[in-house]
Short mmCIF file of C-alpha atoms and ligand atoms in Angstrom, two decimals:
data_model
loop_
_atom_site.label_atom_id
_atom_site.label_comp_id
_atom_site.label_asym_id
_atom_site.label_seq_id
_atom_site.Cartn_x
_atom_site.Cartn_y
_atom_site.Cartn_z
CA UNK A 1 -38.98 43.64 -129.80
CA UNK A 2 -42.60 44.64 -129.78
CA UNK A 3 -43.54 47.73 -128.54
CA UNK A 4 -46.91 49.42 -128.21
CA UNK A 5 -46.33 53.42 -127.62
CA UNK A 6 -49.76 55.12 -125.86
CA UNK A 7 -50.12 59.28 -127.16
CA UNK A 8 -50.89 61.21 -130.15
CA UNK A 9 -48.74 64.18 -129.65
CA UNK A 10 -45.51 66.11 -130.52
CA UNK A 11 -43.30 63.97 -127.70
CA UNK A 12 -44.64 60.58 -129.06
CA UNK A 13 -43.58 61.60 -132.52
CA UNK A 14 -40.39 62.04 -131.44
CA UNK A 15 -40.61 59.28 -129.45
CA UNK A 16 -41.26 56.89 -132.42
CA UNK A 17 -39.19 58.20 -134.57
CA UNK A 18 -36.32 57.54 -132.40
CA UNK A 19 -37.26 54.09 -131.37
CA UNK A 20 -37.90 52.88 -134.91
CA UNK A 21 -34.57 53.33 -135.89
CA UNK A 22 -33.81 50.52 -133.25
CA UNK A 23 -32.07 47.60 -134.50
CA UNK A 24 -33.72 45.84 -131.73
CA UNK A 25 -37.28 46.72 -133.35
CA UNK A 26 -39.67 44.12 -134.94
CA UNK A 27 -42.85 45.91 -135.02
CA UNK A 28 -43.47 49.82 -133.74
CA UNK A 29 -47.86 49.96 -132.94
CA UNK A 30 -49.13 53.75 -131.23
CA UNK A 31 -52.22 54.50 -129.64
CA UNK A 32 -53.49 56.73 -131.60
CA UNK A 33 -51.14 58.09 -132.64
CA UNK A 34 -51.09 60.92 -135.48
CA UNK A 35 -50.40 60.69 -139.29
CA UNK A 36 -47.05 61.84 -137.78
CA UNK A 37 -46.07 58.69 -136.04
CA UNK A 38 -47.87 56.48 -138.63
CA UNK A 39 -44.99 57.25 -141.03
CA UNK A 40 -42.99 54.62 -138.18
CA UNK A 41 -45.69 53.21 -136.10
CA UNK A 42 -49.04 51.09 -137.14
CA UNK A 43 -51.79 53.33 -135.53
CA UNK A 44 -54.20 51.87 -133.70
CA UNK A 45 -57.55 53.09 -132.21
CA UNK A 46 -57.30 51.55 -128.36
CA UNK A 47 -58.42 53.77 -125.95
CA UNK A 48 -55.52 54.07 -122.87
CA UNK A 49 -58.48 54.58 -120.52
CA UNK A 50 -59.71 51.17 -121.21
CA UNK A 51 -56.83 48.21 -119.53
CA UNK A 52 -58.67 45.40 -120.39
CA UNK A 53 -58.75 46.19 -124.14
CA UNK A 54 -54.77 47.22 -123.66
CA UNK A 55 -53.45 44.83 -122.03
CA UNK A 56 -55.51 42.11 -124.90
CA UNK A 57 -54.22 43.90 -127.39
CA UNK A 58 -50.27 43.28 -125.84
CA UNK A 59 -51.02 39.80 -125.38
CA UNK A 60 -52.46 39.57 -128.98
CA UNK A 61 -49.19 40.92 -130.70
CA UNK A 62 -46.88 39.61 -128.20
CA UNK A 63 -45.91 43.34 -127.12
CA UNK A 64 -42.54 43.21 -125.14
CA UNK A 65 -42.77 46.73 -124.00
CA UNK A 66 -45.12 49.46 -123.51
CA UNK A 67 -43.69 53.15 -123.94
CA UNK A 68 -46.53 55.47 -121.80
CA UNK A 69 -46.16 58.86 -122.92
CA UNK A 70 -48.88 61.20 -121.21
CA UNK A 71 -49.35 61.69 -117.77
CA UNK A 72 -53.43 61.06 -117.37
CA UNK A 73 -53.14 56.77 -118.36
CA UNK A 74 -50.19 57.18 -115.60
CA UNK A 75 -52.06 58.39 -112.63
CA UNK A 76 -54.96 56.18 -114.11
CA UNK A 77 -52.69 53.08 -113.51
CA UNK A 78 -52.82 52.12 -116.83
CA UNK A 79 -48.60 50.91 -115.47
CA UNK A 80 -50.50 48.89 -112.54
CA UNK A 81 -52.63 47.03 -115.08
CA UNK A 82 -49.97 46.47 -117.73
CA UNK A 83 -47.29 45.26 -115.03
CA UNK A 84 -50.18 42.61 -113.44
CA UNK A 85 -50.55 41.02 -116.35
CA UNK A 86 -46.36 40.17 -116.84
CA UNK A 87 -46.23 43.30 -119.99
CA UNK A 88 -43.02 45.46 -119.38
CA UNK A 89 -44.20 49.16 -118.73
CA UNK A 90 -41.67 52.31 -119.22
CA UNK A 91 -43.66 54.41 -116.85
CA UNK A 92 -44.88 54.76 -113.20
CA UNK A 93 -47.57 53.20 -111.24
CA UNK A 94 -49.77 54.95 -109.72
CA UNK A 95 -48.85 55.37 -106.31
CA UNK A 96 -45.70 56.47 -107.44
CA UNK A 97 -47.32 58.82 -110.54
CA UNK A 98 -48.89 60.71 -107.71
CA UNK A 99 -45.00 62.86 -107.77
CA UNK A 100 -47.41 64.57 -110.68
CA UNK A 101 -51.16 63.92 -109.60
CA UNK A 102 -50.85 65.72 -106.46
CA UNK A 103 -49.06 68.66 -105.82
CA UNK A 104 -49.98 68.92 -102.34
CA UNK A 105 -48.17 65.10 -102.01
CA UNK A 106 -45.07 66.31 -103.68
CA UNK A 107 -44.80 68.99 -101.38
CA UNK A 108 -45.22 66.62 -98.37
CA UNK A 109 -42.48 64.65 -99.16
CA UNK A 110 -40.20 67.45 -99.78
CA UNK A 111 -40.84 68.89 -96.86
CA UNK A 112 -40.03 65.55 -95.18
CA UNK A 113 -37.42 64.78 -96.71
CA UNK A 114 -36.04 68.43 -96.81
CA UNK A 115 -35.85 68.79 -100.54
CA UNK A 116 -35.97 72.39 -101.60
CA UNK A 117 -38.90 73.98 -103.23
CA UNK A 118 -41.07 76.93 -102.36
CA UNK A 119 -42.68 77.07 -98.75
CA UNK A 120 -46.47 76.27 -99.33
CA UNK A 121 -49.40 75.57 -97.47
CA UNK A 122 -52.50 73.16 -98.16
CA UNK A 123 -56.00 73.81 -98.32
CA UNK A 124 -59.21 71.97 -98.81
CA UNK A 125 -61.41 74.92 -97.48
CA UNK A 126 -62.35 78.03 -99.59
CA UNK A 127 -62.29 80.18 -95.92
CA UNK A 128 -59.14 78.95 -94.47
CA UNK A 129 -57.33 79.19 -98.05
CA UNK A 130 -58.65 82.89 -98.28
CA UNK A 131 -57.79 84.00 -94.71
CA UNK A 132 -53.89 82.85 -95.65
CA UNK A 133 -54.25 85.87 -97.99
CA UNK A 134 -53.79 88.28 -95.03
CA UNK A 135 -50.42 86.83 -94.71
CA UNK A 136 -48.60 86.91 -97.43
CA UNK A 137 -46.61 88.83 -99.93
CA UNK A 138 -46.94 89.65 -103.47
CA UNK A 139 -47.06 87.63 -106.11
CA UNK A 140 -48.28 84.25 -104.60
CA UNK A 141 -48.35 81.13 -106.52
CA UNK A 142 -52.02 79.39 -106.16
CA UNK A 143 -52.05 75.64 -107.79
CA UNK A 144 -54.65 72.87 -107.63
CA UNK A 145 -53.82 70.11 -106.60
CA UNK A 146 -54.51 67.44 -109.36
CA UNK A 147 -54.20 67.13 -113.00
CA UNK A 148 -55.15 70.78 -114.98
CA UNK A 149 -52.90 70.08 -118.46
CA UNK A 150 -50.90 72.99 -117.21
CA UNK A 151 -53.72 75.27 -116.66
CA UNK A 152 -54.07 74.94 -112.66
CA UNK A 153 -51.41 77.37 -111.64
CA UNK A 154 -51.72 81.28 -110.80
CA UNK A 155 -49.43 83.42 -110.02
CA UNK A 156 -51.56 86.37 -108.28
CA UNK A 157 -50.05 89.79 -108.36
CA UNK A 158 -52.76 90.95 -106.21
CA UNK A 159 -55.12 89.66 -103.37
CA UNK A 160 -57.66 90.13 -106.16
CA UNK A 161 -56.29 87.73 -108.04
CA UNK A 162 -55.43 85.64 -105.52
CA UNK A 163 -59.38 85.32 -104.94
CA UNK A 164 -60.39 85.15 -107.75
CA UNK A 165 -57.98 82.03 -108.29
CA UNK A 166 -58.76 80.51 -105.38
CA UNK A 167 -62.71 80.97 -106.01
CA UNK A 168 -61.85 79.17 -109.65
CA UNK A 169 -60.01 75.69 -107.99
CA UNK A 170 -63.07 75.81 -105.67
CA UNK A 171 -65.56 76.58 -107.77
CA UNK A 172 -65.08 72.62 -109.92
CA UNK A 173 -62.28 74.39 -112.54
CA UNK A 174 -60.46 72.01 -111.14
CA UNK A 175 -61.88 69.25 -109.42
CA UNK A 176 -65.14 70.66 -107.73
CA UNK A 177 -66.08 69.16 -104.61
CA UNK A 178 -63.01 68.03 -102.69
CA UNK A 179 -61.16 70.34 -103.97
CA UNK A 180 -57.19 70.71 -102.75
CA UNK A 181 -55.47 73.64 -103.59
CA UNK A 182 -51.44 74.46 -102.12
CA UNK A 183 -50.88 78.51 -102.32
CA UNK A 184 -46.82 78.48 -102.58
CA UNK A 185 -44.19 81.30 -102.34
CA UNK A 186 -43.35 82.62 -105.73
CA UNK A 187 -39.57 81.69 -106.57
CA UNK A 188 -37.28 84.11 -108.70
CA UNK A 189 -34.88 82.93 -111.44
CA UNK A 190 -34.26 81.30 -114.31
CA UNK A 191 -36.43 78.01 -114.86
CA UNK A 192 -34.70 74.85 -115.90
CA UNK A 193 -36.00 71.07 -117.02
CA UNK A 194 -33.69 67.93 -116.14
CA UNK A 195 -35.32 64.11 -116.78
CA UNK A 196 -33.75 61.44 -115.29
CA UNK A 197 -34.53 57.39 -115.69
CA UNK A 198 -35.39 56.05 -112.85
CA UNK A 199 -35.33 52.27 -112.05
CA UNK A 200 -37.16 52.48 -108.70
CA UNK A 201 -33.97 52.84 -107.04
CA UNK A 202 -31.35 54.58 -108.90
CA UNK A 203 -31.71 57.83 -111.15
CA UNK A 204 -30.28 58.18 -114.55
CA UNK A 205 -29.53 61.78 -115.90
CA UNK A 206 -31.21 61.73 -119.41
CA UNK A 207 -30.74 65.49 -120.13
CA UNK A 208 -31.51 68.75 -119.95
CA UNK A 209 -33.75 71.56 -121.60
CA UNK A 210 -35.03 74.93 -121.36
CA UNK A 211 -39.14 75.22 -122.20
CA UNK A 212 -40.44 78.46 -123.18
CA UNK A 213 -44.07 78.47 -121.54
CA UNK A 214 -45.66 81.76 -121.97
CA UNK A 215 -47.78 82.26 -125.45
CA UNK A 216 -45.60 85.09 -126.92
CA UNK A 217 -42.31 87.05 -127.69
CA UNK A 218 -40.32 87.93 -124.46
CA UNK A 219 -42.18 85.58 -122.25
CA UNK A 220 -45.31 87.35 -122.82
CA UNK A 221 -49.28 86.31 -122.67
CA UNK A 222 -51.12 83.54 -121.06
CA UNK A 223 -48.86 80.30 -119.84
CA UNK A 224 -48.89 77.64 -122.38
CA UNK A 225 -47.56 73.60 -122.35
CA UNK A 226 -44.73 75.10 -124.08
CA UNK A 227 -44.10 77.40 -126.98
CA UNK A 228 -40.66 76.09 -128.02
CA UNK A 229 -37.31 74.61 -126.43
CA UNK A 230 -33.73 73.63 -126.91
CA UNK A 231 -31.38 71.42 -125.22
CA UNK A 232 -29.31 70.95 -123.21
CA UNK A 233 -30.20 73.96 -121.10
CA UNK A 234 -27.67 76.31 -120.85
CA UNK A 235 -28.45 77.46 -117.15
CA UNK A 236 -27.83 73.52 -115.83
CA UNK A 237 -23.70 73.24 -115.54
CA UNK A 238 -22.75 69.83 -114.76
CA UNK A 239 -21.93 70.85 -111.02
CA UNK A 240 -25.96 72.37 -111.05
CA UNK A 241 -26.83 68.49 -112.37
CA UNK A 242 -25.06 67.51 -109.90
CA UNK A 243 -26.32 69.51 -106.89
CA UNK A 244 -30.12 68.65 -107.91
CA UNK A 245 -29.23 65.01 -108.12
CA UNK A 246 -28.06 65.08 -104.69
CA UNK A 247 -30.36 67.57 -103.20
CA UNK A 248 -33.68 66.99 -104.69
CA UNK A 249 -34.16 63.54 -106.99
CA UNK A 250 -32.03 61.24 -105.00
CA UNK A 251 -33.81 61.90 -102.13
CA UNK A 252 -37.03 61.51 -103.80
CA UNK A 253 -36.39 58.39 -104.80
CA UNK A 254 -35.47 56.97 -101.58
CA UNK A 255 -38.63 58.53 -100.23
CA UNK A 256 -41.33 57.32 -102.50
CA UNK A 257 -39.12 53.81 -102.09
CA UNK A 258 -39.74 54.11 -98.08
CA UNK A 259 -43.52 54.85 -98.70
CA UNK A 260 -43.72 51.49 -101.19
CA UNK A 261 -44.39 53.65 -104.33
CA UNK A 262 -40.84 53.29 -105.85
CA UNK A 263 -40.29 55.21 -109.21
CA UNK A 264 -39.81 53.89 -112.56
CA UNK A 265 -39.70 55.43 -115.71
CA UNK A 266 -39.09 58.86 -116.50
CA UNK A 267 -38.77 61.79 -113.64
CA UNK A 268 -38.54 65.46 -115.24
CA UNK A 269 -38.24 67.64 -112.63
CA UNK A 270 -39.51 71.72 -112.96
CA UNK A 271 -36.67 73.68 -111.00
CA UNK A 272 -36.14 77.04 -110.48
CA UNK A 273 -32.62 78.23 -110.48
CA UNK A 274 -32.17 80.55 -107.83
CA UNK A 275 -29.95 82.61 -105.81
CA UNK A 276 -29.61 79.97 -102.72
CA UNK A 277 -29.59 76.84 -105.79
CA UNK A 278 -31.90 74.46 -107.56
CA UNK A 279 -35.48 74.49 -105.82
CA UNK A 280 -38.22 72.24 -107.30
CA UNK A 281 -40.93 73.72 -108.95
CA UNK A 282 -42.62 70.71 -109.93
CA UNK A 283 -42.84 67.00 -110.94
CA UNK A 284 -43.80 65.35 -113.95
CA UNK A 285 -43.93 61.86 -114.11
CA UNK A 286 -43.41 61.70 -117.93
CA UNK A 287 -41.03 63.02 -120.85
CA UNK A 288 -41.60 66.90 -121.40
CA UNK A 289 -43.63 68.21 -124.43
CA UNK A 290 -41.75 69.63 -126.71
CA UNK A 291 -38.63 68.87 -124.40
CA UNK A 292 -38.69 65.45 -126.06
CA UNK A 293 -38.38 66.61 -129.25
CA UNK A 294 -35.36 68.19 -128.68
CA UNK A 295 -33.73 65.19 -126.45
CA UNK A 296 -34.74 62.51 -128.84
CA UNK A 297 -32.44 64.75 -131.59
CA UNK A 298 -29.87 64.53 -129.83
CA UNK A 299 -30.12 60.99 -128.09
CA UNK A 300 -27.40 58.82 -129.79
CA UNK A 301 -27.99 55.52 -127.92
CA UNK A 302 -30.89 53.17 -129.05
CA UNK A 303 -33.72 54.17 -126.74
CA UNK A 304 -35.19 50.55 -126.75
CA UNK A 305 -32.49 49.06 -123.94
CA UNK A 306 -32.74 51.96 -121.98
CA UNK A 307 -36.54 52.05 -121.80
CA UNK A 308 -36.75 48.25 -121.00
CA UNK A 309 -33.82 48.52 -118.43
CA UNK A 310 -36.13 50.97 -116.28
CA UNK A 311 -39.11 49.42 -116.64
CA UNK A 312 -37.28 45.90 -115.72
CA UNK A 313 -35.93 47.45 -112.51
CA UNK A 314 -32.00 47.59 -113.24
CA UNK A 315 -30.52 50.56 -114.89
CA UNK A 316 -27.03 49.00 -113.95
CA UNK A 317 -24.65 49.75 -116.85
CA UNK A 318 -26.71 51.58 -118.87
CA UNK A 319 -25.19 54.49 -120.27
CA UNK A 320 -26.34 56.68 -123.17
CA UNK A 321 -25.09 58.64 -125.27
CA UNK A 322 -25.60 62.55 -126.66
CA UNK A 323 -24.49 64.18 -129.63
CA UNK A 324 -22.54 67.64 -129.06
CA UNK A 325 -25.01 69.16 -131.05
CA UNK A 326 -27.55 71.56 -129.49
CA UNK A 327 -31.37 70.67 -130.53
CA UNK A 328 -33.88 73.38 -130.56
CA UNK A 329 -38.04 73.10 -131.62
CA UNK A 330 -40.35 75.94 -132.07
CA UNK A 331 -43.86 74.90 -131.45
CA UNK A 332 -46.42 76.35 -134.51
CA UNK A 333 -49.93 76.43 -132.61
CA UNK A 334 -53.36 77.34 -133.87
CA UNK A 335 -54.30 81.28 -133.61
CA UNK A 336 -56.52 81.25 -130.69
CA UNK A 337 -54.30 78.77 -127.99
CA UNK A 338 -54.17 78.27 -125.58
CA UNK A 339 -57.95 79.43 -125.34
CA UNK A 340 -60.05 78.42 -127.94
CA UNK A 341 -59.24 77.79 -131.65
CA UNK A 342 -60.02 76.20 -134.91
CA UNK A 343 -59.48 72.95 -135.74
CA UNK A 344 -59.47 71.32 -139.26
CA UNK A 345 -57.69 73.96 -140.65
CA UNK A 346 -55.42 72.96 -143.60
CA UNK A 347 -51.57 72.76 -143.42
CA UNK A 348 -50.74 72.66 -147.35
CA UNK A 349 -47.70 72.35 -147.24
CA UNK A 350 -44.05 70.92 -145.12
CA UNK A 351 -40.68 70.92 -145.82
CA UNK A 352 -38.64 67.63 -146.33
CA UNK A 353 -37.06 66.40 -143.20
CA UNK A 354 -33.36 66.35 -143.67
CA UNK A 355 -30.42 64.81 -141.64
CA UNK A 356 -30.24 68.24 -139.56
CA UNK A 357 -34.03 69.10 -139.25
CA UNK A 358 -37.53 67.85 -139.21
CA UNK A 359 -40.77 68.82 -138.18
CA UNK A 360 -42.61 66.26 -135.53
CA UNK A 361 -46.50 66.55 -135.52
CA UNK A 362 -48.04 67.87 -132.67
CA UNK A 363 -51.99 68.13 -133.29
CA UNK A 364 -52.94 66.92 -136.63
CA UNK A 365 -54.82 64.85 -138.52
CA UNK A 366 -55.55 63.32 -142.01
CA UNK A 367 -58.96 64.55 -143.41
CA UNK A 368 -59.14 62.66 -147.08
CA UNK A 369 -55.62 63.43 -148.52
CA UNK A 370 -55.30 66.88 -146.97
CA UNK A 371 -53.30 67.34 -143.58
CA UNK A 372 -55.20 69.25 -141.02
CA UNK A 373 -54.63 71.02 -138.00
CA UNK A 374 -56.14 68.84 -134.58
CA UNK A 375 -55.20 70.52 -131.71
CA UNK A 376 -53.56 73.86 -130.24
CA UNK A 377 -50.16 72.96 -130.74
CA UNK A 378 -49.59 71.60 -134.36
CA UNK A 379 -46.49 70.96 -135.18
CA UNK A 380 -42.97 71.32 -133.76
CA UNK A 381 -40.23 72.08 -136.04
CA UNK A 382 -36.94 70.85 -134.93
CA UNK A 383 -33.32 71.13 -135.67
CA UNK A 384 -29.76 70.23 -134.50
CA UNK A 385 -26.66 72.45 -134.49
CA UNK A 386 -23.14 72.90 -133.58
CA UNK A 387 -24.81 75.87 -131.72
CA UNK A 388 -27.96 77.11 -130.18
CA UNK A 389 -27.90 79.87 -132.60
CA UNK A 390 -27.49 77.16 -135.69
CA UNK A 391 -30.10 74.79 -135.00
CA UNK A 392 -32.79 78.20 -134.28
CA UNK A 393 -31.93 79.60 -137.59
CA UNK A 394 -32.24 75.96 -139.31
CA UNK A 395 -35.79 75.48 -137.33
CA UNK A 396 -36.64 79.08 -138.54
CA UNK A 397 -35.83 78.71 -141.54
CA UNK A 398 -37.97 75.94 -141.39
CA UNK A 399 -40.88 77.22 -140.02
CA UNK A 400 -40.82 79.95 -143.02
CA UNK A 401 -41.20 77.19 -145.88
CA UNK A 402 -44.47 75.51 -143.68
CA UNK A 403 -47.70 76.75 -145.67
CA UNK A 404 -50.77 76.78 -143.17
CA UNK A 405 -52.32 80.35 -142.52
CA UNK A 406 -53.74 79.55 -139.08
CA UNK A 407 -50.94 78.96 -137.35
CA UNK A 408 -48.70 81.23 -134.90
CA UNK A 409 -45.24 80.67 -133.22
CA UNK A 410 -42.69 82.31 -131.08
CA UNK A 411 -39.91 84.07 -132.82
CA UNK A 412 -37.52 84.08 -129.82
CA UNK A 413 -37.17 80.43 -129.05
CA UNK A 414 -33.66 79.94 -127.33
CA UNK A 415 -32.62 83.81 -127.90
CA UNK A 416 -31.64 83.99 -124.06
CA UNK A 417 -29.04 80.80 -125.02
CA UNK A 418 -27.79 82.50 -128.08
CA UNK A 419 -27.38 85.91 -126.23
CA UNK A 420 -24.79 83.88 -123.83
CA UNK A 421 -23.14 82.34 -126.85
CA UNK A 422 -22.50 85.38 -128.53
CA UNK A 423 -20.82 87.24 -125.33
P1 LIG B 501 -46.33 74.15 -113.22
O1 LIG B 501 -47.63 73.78 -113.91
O2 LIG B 501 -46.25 73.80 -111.77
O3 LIG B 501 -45.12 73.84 -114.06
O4 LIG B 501 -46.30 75.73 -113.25
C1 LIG B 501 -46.37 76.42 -114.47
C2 LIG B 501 -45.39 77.56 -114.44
O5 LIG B 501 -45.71 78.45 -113.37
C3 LIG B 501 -43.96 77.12 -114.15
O6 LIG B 501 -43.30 76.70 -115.30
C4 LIG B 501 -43.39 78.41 -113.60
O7 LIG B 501 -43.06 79.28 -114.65
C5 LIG B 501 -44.53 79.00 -112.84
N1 LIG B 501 -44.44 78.67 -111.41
C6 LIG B 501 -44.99 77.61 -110.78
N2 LIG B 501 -44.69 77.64 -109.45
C7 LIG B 501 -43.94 78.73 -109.25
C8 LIG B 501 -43.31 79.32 -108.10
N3 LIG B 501 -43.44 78.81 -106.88
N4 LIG B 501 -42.61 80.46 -108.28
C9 LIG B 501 -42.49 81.02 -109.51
N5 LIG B 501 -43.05 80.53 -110.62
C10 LIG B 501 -43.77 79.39 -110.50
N1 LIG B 502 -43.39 71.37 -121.61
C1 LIG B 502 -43.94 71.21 -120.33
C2 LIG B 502 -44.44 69.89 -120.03
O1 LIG B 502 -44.25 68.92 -120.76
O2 LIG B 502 -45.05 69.73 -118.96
#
């Protein structure tokens, strides 16, 4: 097979890594891609915004499959072009990518379809959104609707905040004129990802992982797309799988089937894990970033059938397979993120990957022969285990041999995990 992967980030290395070990494999192309995936991948400079020049380029090298990693091409309909021209697309159109573009949508069709998530309300008017303040309880969960690369949610502590949020999606932080926002109640417990395949009808449990979002040490500082992770999450018992399964992605399936916008690819959904059971934070319509890194470790089963069996429609008798291990990545970024950083800093120097760890690139790039820092988060460095607590003090030990002065990185990835081990 031929397969074109579309990203540059810490997910797509994993991604490529994994899939060029496929047997099934002829050639592996990624756009861009990093210097990361070019160690399995030709890079190549198309721009995912641009169909016409993507879908040329699949008919030029005969691509059998195109592996979408990022949300934005999704809700673009980068799938819709792809699939009109006959090229096999793991990802969602856009009708059905909406599960991630709007968050006033997804909350629709939860409420019709009684899925549980936090009661909410929608607004497209800075007056009516601000009278709601008067009543409701503290803290509040404000979100914009669209696309915000995981900066378009507050939760307000105060009616001050709560303005000054609200002022923000309104004011074009977010979107500018036409503006949605959905103010939500704020949900208590511990926060959980599960990604299923989905074949437009049927839903395929393809792990589970615990993200550690906020910037620092004990959940501390400003939210981030995710300091660290490890997998399988140690909160989601098989009966919990279960119970969201049932409760909150089969039923999503069938709905966005009913409304014509049936789901294919991957579905990873956000839930909160509390008191009265799983309630859905949020949708992505992609892998997770760094979550991937961690499921791709621990992914036995070529990826390649799987991917094409979604994207073809029929996930009948498709079953992969895990390793026992437990995978866990902790995510170095640039001082500064998630505000504002340097760039072209120099990483001097990495370990050698070995059969139990290796370090995926995140943000960088190739500047001469020196490896530089491109982005906030820069590299993830990942490791398997027999136990949570092995594969965080393989990655740590790790992350002490990596030579690059810039960078920062959570010391506590997956210390909640170990703390239930060790009792
Ligand atoms: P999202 O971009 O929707 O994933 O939200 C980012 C983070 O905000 C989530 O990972 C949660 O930690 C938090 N969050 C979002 N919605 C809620 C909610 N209703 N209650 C509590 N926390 C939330
Ligand atoms: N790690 C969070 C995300 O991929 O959205």
């Amino acid at each position: 097979m031929n397969v074109l992967l579309i990203g540059s980030g810490g997910r797509e290395h994993a991604l490529a890594w994994k899939i060029a070990q496929s047997p099934l494999l002829a050639s592996l192309y990624a756009a861009p891609g990093n210097p990361g995936i070019g160690e399995h991948a030709e890079l190549v400079p198309l721009d995912a915004a641009d169909h016409d020049a993507v879908v040329h380029f699949c008919r030029e090298k005969a691509i059998d499959l195109v592996v979408v990693g990022p949300e934005a091409p999704l809700v673009d309909g980068l799938a819709d072009s792809l699939s009109a021209a006959g090229i096999a697309v793991f990802g969602p159109s856009a009708t059905a990518a909406r599960l991630e573009g709007s968050k006033g949508f997804t909350k629709d069709l939860c409420s019709r379809h009684d899925i549980p998530t936090a009661r909410y309300k929608r607004f497209s008017e800075v007056a009516a959104a601000r009278a709601h303040l008067d009543e409701s309880g503290y803290p509040m969960v404000i979100k914009a609707d669209g696309l915000a690369a995981g900066k378009g949610v507050t939760i307000a502590q105060s009616r001050a905040e709560a303005m000054a949020a609200i002022d923000s999606c309104f004011d074009g932080a977010f979107g500018g004129p036409g503006a949605e926002i959905v103010i939500e109640e704020f949900l208590e417990g511990e926060e959980a990802s599960l990604f299923c395949l989905c074949d437009g009808s049927r839903a395929l449990v393809f792990g589970t992982a615990q993200d550690h979002k906020r910037a620092f040490d004990r959940d501390r500082g400003p939210n981030t797309g995710g300091m660290g992770a490890y997998s399988p999450a140690l909160a989601m018992s098989e009966r919990l799988v279960e119970r969201t399964m049932r409760e909150i992605i089969e039923p999503t399936l069938k709905g966005m089937a009913e409304i014509g916008a049936p789901f294919q690819g991957v579905l990873y959904a956000g839930l909160m894990l509390t008191e009265t059971g799983p309630k859905l934070i949020e949708y992505n319509v992609r892998f997770g970033d760094p979550e991937t890194q961690v499921l791709m470790m621990r992914l036995e089963s070529d990826p390649l059938p799987v991917f094409l069996a979604a994207a073809k429609g029929d996930l009948s008798g498709i079953e992969p397979t895990w390793s026992r291990d437990r995978a866990l990545t902790v995510v170095m970024a640039a001082e500064g993120y998630p505000g504002s950083y340097a760039k072209g800093t120099e990483i001097v120097h990495l370990p050698k990957d070995d059969a139990t760890t290796r370090i995926f690139h995140a943000g960088t790039s190739r500047d001469g022969d020196r490896l530089v820092a491109a982005g906030g988060r820069v590299l993830n460095v990942t490791a398997r285990g027999a136990s949570v607590r092995e594969a965080a003090s393989r990655a740590y030990a790790a992350v002490e041999q990596v030579v690059w002065d810039d960078g920062f990185f959570r010391s506590d990835i997956g210390h909640r995990a170990i703390m239930v081990e060790d009792a």
